[in-house]
Each structure stands twice: as C-alpha cells, then as structure tokens.
Amino acid sequence: MMNKSSVAIKVLLGICLASFTTGESQAAGRPEAAHSNIVLTVNASTGERMQLQIDYPSAFSDRLDVYVSTNLLAGVWMVREGGLMTAGTNTLVWTDLELTNSNFRFYQVGNADVDTDHDGLPDAREILIFRTNPYLMDSDSDGVPDGAELSRGTDPMGEDFSIILLYADSDAGSDSYDGYAFEVIAGHGPKRSLGAACDVSYAHDVIQISGSTVFHEPSLCIGLRDVTLRPLGAVSVRP
C-alpha cells in the first residue's frame, strides 16, 4: 500500500515554498489562489515522481522558475525548471522527472520576470542561488552589474574590481560573439570590432586585439571607460 502526502501553502507572488515529507497518509485542503497569491501543492506516492501543482490568479502571466533543495540548513537551492509559461491559465502541474520522492525535499517557485534592480537576474535567483542583493544592481559596488559579472565569470560579491581580458580579432572575430575567448570555443569567441568589444567592457578591462585586417573604427569609447588595449602582433587601427 502506497503512502500519499500532499502539502499546500499560500504565499504572496514572488517566492513561495512547499515541502514534501514521506510518512502516513494525509491530505491537506487546497486554498484558492487569491488575487495576489500563488498556491503550491506537492503530491507524491512512495516510489513515484514528485508532482507540484501551482495555482495563481487568472490575470497572472509572468514566467515561473521551480527551485529544489534537500537541505534548508545549508541553504543550497538549484533551479530544477526555468521559464514555465503561465499566460492564459491559472494553474499548471509540474513533475520532477529527475528525482523520485525522498524523506525530505523542498520546492520554491519564483517569478522569473521580476528583476527589481534591473541587473539581468530575477530577484528569486539573486536571493536563492547567487546570494546577491535584489535591490542593488551592483552588489559589491565594483562598477559591474551582478548579471554582467556572472556572464563574465567574476564574483558579484567579490571585494576587488572585476577586471577581465576581452578579445577582438579583425579576421576571425564576429560581433555576434561575446568577446570572452581568443578563439571560438564552448559558445565564446572574439569580437570583430573594437567598438563591439568596448560595448561589453567595463572600467579597467583589457582588450587584446589581433588580426591582419585593419580595424576601421569611426569612433571609440575606450578612453571613456579606462580600458587598456593590448595589441598582439602587427595590428593597425584607423578611423
């Protein structure tokens, strides 16, 4: 005979928490999703997949992220599913396909479209994953927004300037690349123009420039950002 459990919790929109514990059969009433609430109900049978039902107001249309933790004391959360669509509905059912139920598992749902400080990171991820300040664009005040630091591979809570080496190659580069690598590898690659490299730079960054083709740059913002140019080989830059 399988034990079944369900837990329902009603919270304000943003981050909401529900937990599942295996044990004796029990049932929890499901409160209705009010005008400004999300309701989570976790259902599972021993040996089966965990299933999370999420109810929300009909007018709610933001995307939702599902977070999972197995240890609240450690405070380690992982994004199990991102960008769940809600538009046009007032409920969705999500199944944790990677894990069956265990003694303890905790779920949170965060609004993926709320970014109070406009740093490119949803508030829920700042609080749960990165431990940055969702109300400050630059949590460590080093001049680089938190979202940009994570993209650049630097620490958004670090104490030092987040200086990195960027790349521009007039031959092999493309302005569609991110400028984070000397050659195209693992989704990264050099910019083609200095202007594009400068657009993703911050103060004190270094831009390594290479290539046999002349860099034709009608205007540069290098001086405005205190960025250092590091030529590799014979490089020519002209207006």
PDB file of N, CA and C in Angstrom, residues 73-150:
ATOM      1  N   LEU A  73      19.055  23.886   5.933  1.00  0.00           N
ATOM      2  CA  LEU A  73      20.085  24.427   6.809  1.00  0.00           C
ATOM      3  C   LEU A  73      21.288  24.901   5.999  1.00  0.00           C
ATOM      4  N   ALA A  74      21.655  24.138   4.976  1.00  0.00           N
ATOM      5  CA  ALA A  74      22.771  24.548   4.110  1.00  0.00           C
ATOM      6  C   ALA A  74      22.357  25.671   3.179  1.00  0.00           C
ATOM      7  N   GLY A  75      21.071  25.788   2.928  1.00  0.00           N
ATOM      8  CA  GLY A  75      20.579  26.867   2.081  1.00  0.00           C
ATOM      9  C   GLY A  75      20.975  26.737   0.629  1.00  0.00           C
ATOM     10  N   VAL A  76      21.179  25.507   0.173  1.00  0.00           N
ATOM     11  CA  VAL A  76      21.586  25.284  -1.220  1.00  0.00           C
ATOM     12  C   VAL A  76      20.343  25.012  -2.064  1.00  0.00           C
ATOM     13  N   TRP A  77      20.113  25.862  -3.041  1.00  0.00           N
ATOM     14  CA  TRP A  77      18.967  25.716  -3.939  1.00  0.00           C
ATOM     15  C   TRP A  77      19.457  25.570  -5.368  1.00  0.00           C
ATOM     16  N   MET A  78      18.727  24.800  -6.154  1.00  0.00           N
ATOM     17  CA  MET A  78      19.033  24.618  -7.563  1.00  0.00           C
ATOM     18  C   MET A  78      17.789  24.924  -8.377  1.00  0.00           C
ATOM     19  N   VAL A  79      17.992  25.479  -9.569  1.00  0.00           N
ATOM     20  CA  VAL A  79      16.872  25.681 -10.482  1.00  0.00           C
ATOM     21  C   VAL A  79      16.586  24.339 -11.148  1.00  0.00           C
ATOM     22  N   ARG A  80      15.431  23.771 -10.866  1.00  0.00           N
ATOM     23  CA  ARG A  80      15.066  22.499 -11.466  1.00  0.00           C
ATOM     24  C   ARG A  80      14.373  22.695 -12.811  1.00  0.00           C
ATOM     25  N   GLU A  81      13.629  23.781 -12.923  1.00  0.00           N
ATOM     26  CA  GLU A  81      12.942  24.083 -14.180  1.00  0.00           C
ATOM     27  C   GLU A  81      12.803  25.582 -14.297  1.00  0.00           C
ATOM     28  N   GLY A  82      13.121  26.129 -15.457  1.00  0.00           N
ATOM     29  CA  GLY A  82      13.064  27.569 -15.635  1.00  0.00           C
ATOM     30  C   GLY A  82      12.097  27.999 -16.723  1.00  0.00           C
ATOM     31  N   GLY A  83      11.481  29.159 -16.513  1.00  0.00           N
ATOM     32  CA  GLY A  83      10.660  29.781 -17.541  1.00  0.00           C
ATOM     33  C   GLY A  83       9.357  29.082 -17.851  1.00  0.00           C
ATOM     34  N   LEU A  84       8.684  28.549 -16.841  1.00  0.00           N
ATOM     35  CA  LEU A  84       7.386  27.924 -17.073  1.00  0.00           C
ATOM     36  C   LEU A  84       6.367  28.996 -17.450  1.00  0.00           C
ATOM     37  N   MET A  85       5.645  28.770 -18.532  1.00  0.00           N
ATOM     38  CA  MET A  85       4.691  29.755 -19.029  1.00  0.00           C
ATOM     39  C   MET A  85       3.375  29.665 -18.270  1.00  0.00           C
ATOM     40  N   THR A  86       2.790  30.823 -17.953  1.00  0.00           N
ATOM     41  CA  THR A  86       1.527  30.855 -17.217  1.00  0.00           C
ATOM     42  C   THR A  86       0.420  31.588 -17.957  1.00  0.00           C
ATOM     43  N   ALA A  87       0.761  32.324 -19.002  1.00  0.00           N
ATOM     44  CA  ALA A  87      -0.223  33.162 -19.695  1.00  0.00           C
ATOM     45  C   ALA A  87      -1.399  32.326 -20.189  1.00  0.00           C
ATOM     46  N   GLY A  88      -2.606  32.827 -19.926  1.00  0.00           N
ATOM     47  CA  GLY A  88      -3.806  32.179 -20.422  1.00  0.00           C
ATOM     48  C   GLY A  88      -4.328  31.060 -19.543  1.00  0.00           C
ATOM     49  N   THR A  89      -3.677  30.809 -18.405  1.00  0.00           N
ATOM     50  CA  THR A  89      -4.125  29.753 -17.499  1.00  0.00           C
ATOM     51  C   THR A  89      -4.133  30.286 -16.069  1.00  0.00           C
ATOM     52  N   ASN A  90      -4.620  29.505 -15.135  1.00  0.00           N
ATOM     53  CA  ASN A  90      -4.493  29.854 -13.719  1.00  0.00           C
ATOM     54  C   ASN A  90      -3.967  28.690 -12.888  1.00  0.00           C
ATOM     55  N   THR A  91      -3.484  27.656 -13.566  1.00  0.00           N
ATOM     56  CA  THR A  91      -2.871  26.533 -12.861  1.00  0.00           C
ATOM     57  C   THR A  91      -1.969  25.759 -13.809  1.00  0.00           C
ATOM     58  N   LEU A  92      -0.928  25.159 -13.274  1.00  0.00           N
ATOM     59  CA  LEU A  92      -0.096  24.242 -14.055  1.00  0.00           C
ATOM     60  C   LEU A  92       0.409  23.145 -13.139  1.00  0.00           C
ATOM     61  N   VAL A  93       0.693  21.998 -13.724  1.00  0.00           N
ATOM     62  CA  VAL A  93       1.222  20.850 -12.987  1.00  0.00           C
ATOM     63  C   VAL A  93       2.605  20.544 -13.518  1.00  0.00           C
ATOM     64  N   TRP A  94       3.555  20.507 -12.618  1.00  0.00           N
ATOM     65  CA  TRP A  94       4.953  20.245 -12.993  1.00  0.00           C
ATOM     66  C   TRP A  94       5.422  18.982 -12.275  1.00  0.00           C
ATOM     67  N   THR A  95       6.072  18.082 -13.022  1.00  0.00           N
ATOM     68  CA  THR A  95       6.572  16.827 -12.465  1.00  0.00           C
ATOM     69  C   THR A  95       8.096  16.837 -12.460  1.00  0.00           C
ATOM     70  N   ASP A  96       8.664  16.504 -11.317  1.00  0.00           N
ATOM     71  CA  ASP A  96      10.115  16.426 -11.186  1.00  0.00           C
ATOM     72  C   ASP A  96      10.570  15.107 -11.804  1.00  0.00           C
ATOM     73  N   LEU A  97      10.999  15.149 -13.056  1.00  0.00           N
ATOM     74  CA  LEU A  97      11.354  13.937 -13.780  1.00  0.00           C
ATOM     75  C   LEU A  97      12.704  13.372 -13.380  1.00  0.00           C
ATOM     76  N   GLU A  98      13.518  14.175 -12.697  1.00  0.00           N
ATOM     77  CA  GLU A  98      14.859  13.717 -12.360  1.00  0.00           C
ATOM     78  C   GLU A  98      14.911  12.956 -11.038  1.00  0.00           C
ATOM     79  N   LEU A  99      13.972  13.232 -10.146  1.00  0.00           N
ATOM     80  CA  LEU A  99      14.066  12.647  -8.820  1.00  0.00           C
ATOM     81  C   LEU A  99      12.738  12.042  -8.387  1.00  0.00           C
ATOM     82  N   THR A 100      12.815  10.869  -7.739  1.00  0.00           N
ATOM     83  CA  THR A 100      11.643  10.320  -7.073  1.00  0.00           C
ATOM     84  C   THR A 100      11.599  10.901  -5.665  1.00  0.00           C
ATOM     85  N   ASN A 101      10.502  10.666  -4.959  1.00  0.00           N
ATOM     86  CA  ASN A 101      10.396  11.265  -3.632  1.00  0.00           C
ATOM     87  C   ASN A 101      11.415  10.666  -2.675  1.00  0.00           C
ATOM     88  N   SER A 102      11.797  11.462  -1.695  1.00  0.00           N
ATOM     89  CA  SER A 102      12.747  11.039  -0.666  1.00  0.00           C
ATOM     90  C   SER A 102      12.198  11.502   0.676  1.00  0.00           C
ATOM     91  N   ASN A 103      12.965  11.321   1.745  1.00  0.00           N
ATOM     92  CA  ASN A 103      12.457  11.697   3.055  1.00  0.00           C
ATOM     93  C   ASN A 103      12.102  13.173   3.141  1.00  0.00           C
ATOM     94  N   PHE A 104      12.965  14.004   2.586  1.00  0.00           N
ATOM     95  CA  PHE A 104      12.700  15.432   2.620  1.00  0.00           C
ATOM     96  C   PHE A 104      13.066  16.059   1.275  1.00  0.00           C
ATOM     97  N   ARG A 105      12.210  16.893   0.826  1.00  0.00           N
ATOM     98  CA  ARG A 105      12.512  17.687  -0.369  1.00  0.00           C
ATOM     99  C   ARG A 105      11.730  18.978  -0.276  1.00  0.00           C
ATOM    100  N   PHE A 106      12.367  20.078  -0.649  1.00  0.00           N
ATOM    101  CA  PHE A 106      11.729  21.379  -0.554  1.00  0.00           C
ATOM    102  C   PHE A 106      11.687  22.025  -1.935  1.00  0.00           C
ATOM    103  N   TYR A 107      10.581  22.655  -2.235  1.00  0.00           N
ATOM    104  CA  TYR A 107      10.406  23.316  -3.523  1.00  0.00           C
ATOM    105  C   TYR A 107      10.060  24.788  -3.303  1.00  0.00           C
ATOM    106  N   GLN A 108      10.596  25.629  -4.147  1.00  0.00           N
ATOM    107  CA  GLN A 108      10.195  27.023  -4.182  1.00  0.00           C
ATOM    108  C   GLN A 108       9.872  27.392  -5.622  1.00  0.00           C
ATOM    109  N   VAL A 109       8.956  28.307  -5.764  1.00  0.00           N
ATOM    110  CA  VAL A 109       8.618  28.835  -7.081  1.00  0.00           C
ATOM    111  C   VAL A 109       8.886  30.331  -7.058  1.00  0.00           C
ATOM    112  N   GLY A 110       9.657  30.808  -8.010  1.00  0.00           N
ATOM    113  CA  GLY A 110       9.989  32.223  -8.086  1.00  0.00           C
ATOM    114  C   GLY A 110       9.539  32.829  -9.394  1.00  0.00           C
ATOM    115  N   ASN A 111       9.198  34.096  -9.354  1.00  0.00           N
ATOM    116  CA  ASN A 111       8.808  34.825 -10.553  1.00  0.00           C
ATOM    117  C   ASN A 111      10.051  35.097 -11.397  1.00  0.00           C
ATOM    118  N   ALA A 112      10.085  34.535 -12.583  1.00  0.00           N
ATOM    119  CA  ALA A 112      11.262  34.675 -13.446  1.00  0.00           C
ATOM    120  C   ALA A 112      11.323  36.024 -14.152  1.00  0.00           C
ATOM    121  N   ASP A 113      10.261  36.812 -14.059  1.00  0.00           N
ATOM    122  CA  ASP A 113      10.203  38.086 -14.780  1.00  0.00           C
ATOM    123  C   ASP A 113      10.290  39.299 -13.867  1.00  0.00           C
ATOM    124  N   VAL A 114      10.541  39.092 -12.580  1.00  0.00           N
ATOM    125  CA  VAL A 114      10.698  40.210 -11.648  1.00  0.00           C
ATOM    126  C   VAL A 114      12.183  40.439 -11.398  1.00  0.00           C
ATOM    127  N   ASP A 115      12.678  41.591 -11.837  1.00  0.00           N
ATOM    128  CA  ASP A 115      14.082  41.961 -11.674  1.00  0.00           C
ATOM    129  C   ASP A 115      14.105  43.387 -11.155  1.00  0.00           C
ATOM    130  N   THR A 116      13.974  43.549  -9.852  1.00  0.00           N
ATOM    131  CA  THR A 116      13.781  44.861  -9.237  1.00  0.00           C
ATOM    132  C   THR A 116      14.904  45.830  -9.550  1.00  0.00           C
ATOM    133  N   ASP A 117      16.160  45.362  -9.498  1.00  0.00           N
ATOM    134  CA  ASP A 117      17.294  46.269  -9.704  1.00  0.00           C
ATOM    135  C   ASP A 117      17.782  46.303 -11.149  1.00  0.00           C
ATOM    136  N   HIS A 118      17.115  45.577 -12.043  1.00  0.00           N
ATOM    137  CA  HIS A 118      17.431  45.605 -13.478  1.00  0.00           C
ATOM    138  C   HIS A 118      18.888  45.234 -13.773  1.00  0.00           C
ATOM    139  N   ASP A 119      19.395  44.216 -13.082  1.00  0.00           N
ATOM    140  CA  ASP A 119      20.764  43.770 -13.329  1.00  0.00           C
ATOM    141  C   ASP A 119      20.817  42.513 -14.188  1.00  0.00           C
ATOM    142  N   GLY A 120      19.663  42.084 -14.711  1.00  0.00           N
ATOM    143  CA  GLY A 120      19.625  40.907 -15.571  1.00  0.00           C
ATOM    144  C   GLY A 120      19.390  39.603 -14.835  1.00  0.00           C
ATOM    145  N   LEU A 121      19.203  39.674 -13.508  1.00  0.00           N
ATOM    146  CA  LEU A 121      18.973  38.477 -12.702  1.00  0.00           C
ATOM    147  C   LEU A 121      17.616  38.590 -12.002  1.00  0.00           C
ATOM    148  N   PRO A 122      16.745  37.594 -12.141  1.00  0.00           N
ATOM    149  CA  PRO A 122      15.482  37.629 -11.407  1.00  0.00           C
ATOM    150  C   PRO A 122      15.739  37.698  -9.902  1.00  0.00           C
ATOM    151  N   ASP A 123      14.875  38.405  -9.186  1.00  0.00           N
ATOM    152  CA  ASP A 123      15.043  38.557  -7.744  1.00  0.00           C
ATOM    153  C   ASP A 123      15.185  37.217  -7.039  1.00  0.00           C
ATOM    154  N   ALA A 124      14.366  36.242  -7.430  1.00  0.00           N
ATOM    155  CA  ALA A 124      14.396  34.938  -6.758  1.00  0.00           C
ATOM    156  C   ALA A 124      15.757  34.279  -6.896  1.00  0.00           C
ATOM    157  N   ARG A 125      16.359  34.369  -8.061  1.00  0.00           N
ATOM    158  CA  ARG A 125      17.681  33.755  -8.249  1.00  0.00           C
ATOM    159  C   ARG A 125      18.751  34.496  -7.454  1.00  0.00           C
ATOM    160  N   GLU A 126      18.613  35.813  -7.348  1.00  0.00           N
ATOM    161  CA  GLU A 126      19.575  36.559  -6.542  1.00  0.00           C
ATOM    162  C   GLU A 126      19.519  36.109  -5.085  1.00  0.00           C
ATOM    163  N   ILE A 127      18.316  35.907  -4.577  1.00  0.00           N
ATOM    164  CA  ILE A 127      18.145  35.539  -3.173  1.00  0.00           C
ATOM    165  C   ILE A 127      18.556  34.090  -2.917  1.00  0.00           C
ATOM    166  N   LEU A 128      18.118  33.181  -3.770  1.00  0.00           N
ATOM    167  CA  LEU A 128      18.301  31.758  -3.504  1.00  0.00           C
ATOM    168  C   LEU A 128      19.620  31.202  -4.025  1.00  0.00           C
ATOM    169  N   ILE A 129      20.030  31.611  -5.222  1.00  0.00           N
ATOM    170  CA  ILE A 129      21.182  30.985  -5.885  1.00  0.00           C
ATOM    171  C   ILE A 129      22.465  31.788  -5.684  1.00  0.00           C
ATOM    172  N   PHE A 130      22.420  33.080  -6.002  1.00  0.00           N
ATOM    173  CA  PHE A 130      23.653  33.867  -6.055  1.00  0.00           C
ATOM    174  C   PHE A 130      23.936  34.629  -4.770  1.00  0.00           C
ATOM    175  N   ARG A 131      22.931  34.764  -3.899  1.00  0.00           N
ATOM    176  CA  ARG A 131      23.068  35.473  -2.625  1.00  0.00           C
ATOM    177  C   ARG A 131      23.475  36.931  -2.824  1.00  0.00           C
ATOM    178  N   THR A 132      23.059  37.505  -3.930  1.00  0.00           N
ATOM    179  CA  THR A 132      23.298  38.918  -4.192  1.00  0.00           C
ATOM    180  C   THR A 132      22.083  39.721  -3.746  1.00  0.00           C
ATOM    181  N   ASN A 133      22.216  41.037  -3.773  1.00  0.00           N
ATOM    182  CA  ASN A 133      21.142  41.918  -3.309  1.00  0.00           C
ATOM    183  C   ASN A 133      20.191  42.217  -4.462  1.00  0.00           C
ATOM    184  N   PRO A 134      18.918  41.788  -4.371  1.00  0.00           N
ATOM    185  CA  PRO A 134      17.982  42.025  -5.479  1.00  0.00           C
ATOM    186  C   PRO A 134      17.579  43.479  -5.634  1.00  0.00           C
ATOM    187  N   TYR A 135      17.995  44.335  -4.686  1.00  0.00           N
ATOM    188  CA  TYR A 135      17.652  45.750  -4.747  1.00  0.00           C
ATOM    189  C   TYR A 135      18.832  46.620  -5.151  1.00  0.00           C
ATOM    190  N   LEU A 136      19.994  46.001  -5.371  1.00  0.00           N
ATOM    191  CA  LEU A 136      21.176  46.729  -5.819  1.00  0.00           C
ATOM    192  C   LEU A 136      21.680  46.117  -7.119  1.00  0.00           C
ATOM    193  N   MET A 137      21.809  46.913  -8.155  1.00  0.00           N
ATOM    194  CA  MET A 137      22.288  46.412  -9.435  1.00  0.00           C
ATOM    195  C   MET A 137      23.707  45.873  -9.321  1.00  0.00           C
ATOM    196  N   ASP A 138      24.510  46.488  -8.471  1.00  0.00           N
ATOM    197  CA  ASP A 138      25.914  46.116  -8.311  1.00  0.00           C
ATOM    198  C   ASP A 138      26.160  45.825  -6.836  1.00  0.00           C
ATOM    199  N   SER A 139      25.987  44.568  -6.437  1.00  0.00           N
ATOM    200  CA  SER A 139      26.011  44.212  -5.017  1.00  0.00           C
ATOM    201  C   SER A 139      27.347  44.502  -4.348  1.00  0.00           C
ATOM    202  N   ASP A 140      28.463  44.346  -5.076  1.00  0.00           N
ATOM    203  CA  ASP A 140      29.774  44.577  -4.466  1.00  0.00           C
ATOM    204  C   ASP A 140      30.361  45.934  -4.823  1.00  0.00           C
ATOM    205  N   SER A 141      29.577  46.776  -5.507  1.00  0.00           N
ATOM    206  CA  SER A 141      29.970  48.164  -5.800  1.00  0.00           C
ATOM    207  C   SER A 141      31.305  48.276  -6.524  1.00  0.00           C
ATOM    208  N   ASP A 142      31.561  47.355  -7.460  1.00  0.00           N
ATOM    209  CA  ASP A 142      32.813  47.429  -8.214  1.00  0.00           C
ATOM    210  C   ASP A 142      32.615  47.998  -9.616  1.00  0.00           C
ATOM    211  N   GLY A 143      31.411  48.478  -9.905  1.00  0.00           N
ATOM    212  CA  GLY A 143      31.156  49.090 -11.202  1.00  0.00           C
ATOM    213  C   GLY A 143      30.598  48.158 -12.250  1.00  0.00           C
ATOM    214  N   VAL A 144      30.466  46.872 -11.937  1.00  0.00           N
ATOM    215  CA  VAL A 144      29.951  45.888 -12.893  1.00  0.00           C
ATOM    216  C   VAL A 144      28.654  45.294 -12.331  1.00  0.00           C
ATOM    217  N   PRO A 145      27.542  45.402 -13.052  1.00  0.00           N
ATOM    218  CA  PRO A 145      26.273  44.843 -12.559  1.00  0.00           C
ATOM    219  C   PRO A 145      26.386  43.352 -12.285  1.00  0.00           C
ATOM    220  N   ASP A 146      25.574  42.871 -11.355  1.00  0.00           N
ATOM    221  CA  ASP A 146      25.638  41.470 -10.934  1.00  0.00           C
ATOM    222  C   ASP A 146      25.470  40.512 -12.110  1.00  0.00           C
ATOM    223  N   GLY A 147      24.492  40.770 -12.977  1.00  0.00           N
ATOM    224  CA  GLY A 147      24.261  39.881 -14.113  1.00  0.00           C
ATOM    225  C   GLY A 147      25.453  39.819 -15.044  1.00  0.00           C
ATOM    226  N   ALA A 148      26.081  40.985 -15.274  1.00  0.00           N
ATOM    227  CA  ALA A 148      27.259  41.033 -16.140  1.00  0.00           C
ATOM    228  C   ALA A 148      28.419  40.271 -15.501  1.00  0.00           C
ATOM    229  N   GLU A 149      28.567  40.369 -14.187  1.00  0.00           N
ATOM    230  CA  GLU A 149      29.658  39.641 -13.518  1.00  0.00           C
ATOM    231  C   GLU A 149      29.515  38.135 -13.715  1.00  0.00           C
ATOM    232  N   LEU A 150      28.316  37.633 -13.587  1.00  0.00           N
ATOM    233  CA  LEU A 150      28.119  36.200 -13.769  1.00  0.00           C
ATOM    234  C   LEU A 150      28.403  35.787 -15.203  1.00  0.00           C
TER     235      LEU A 150
END
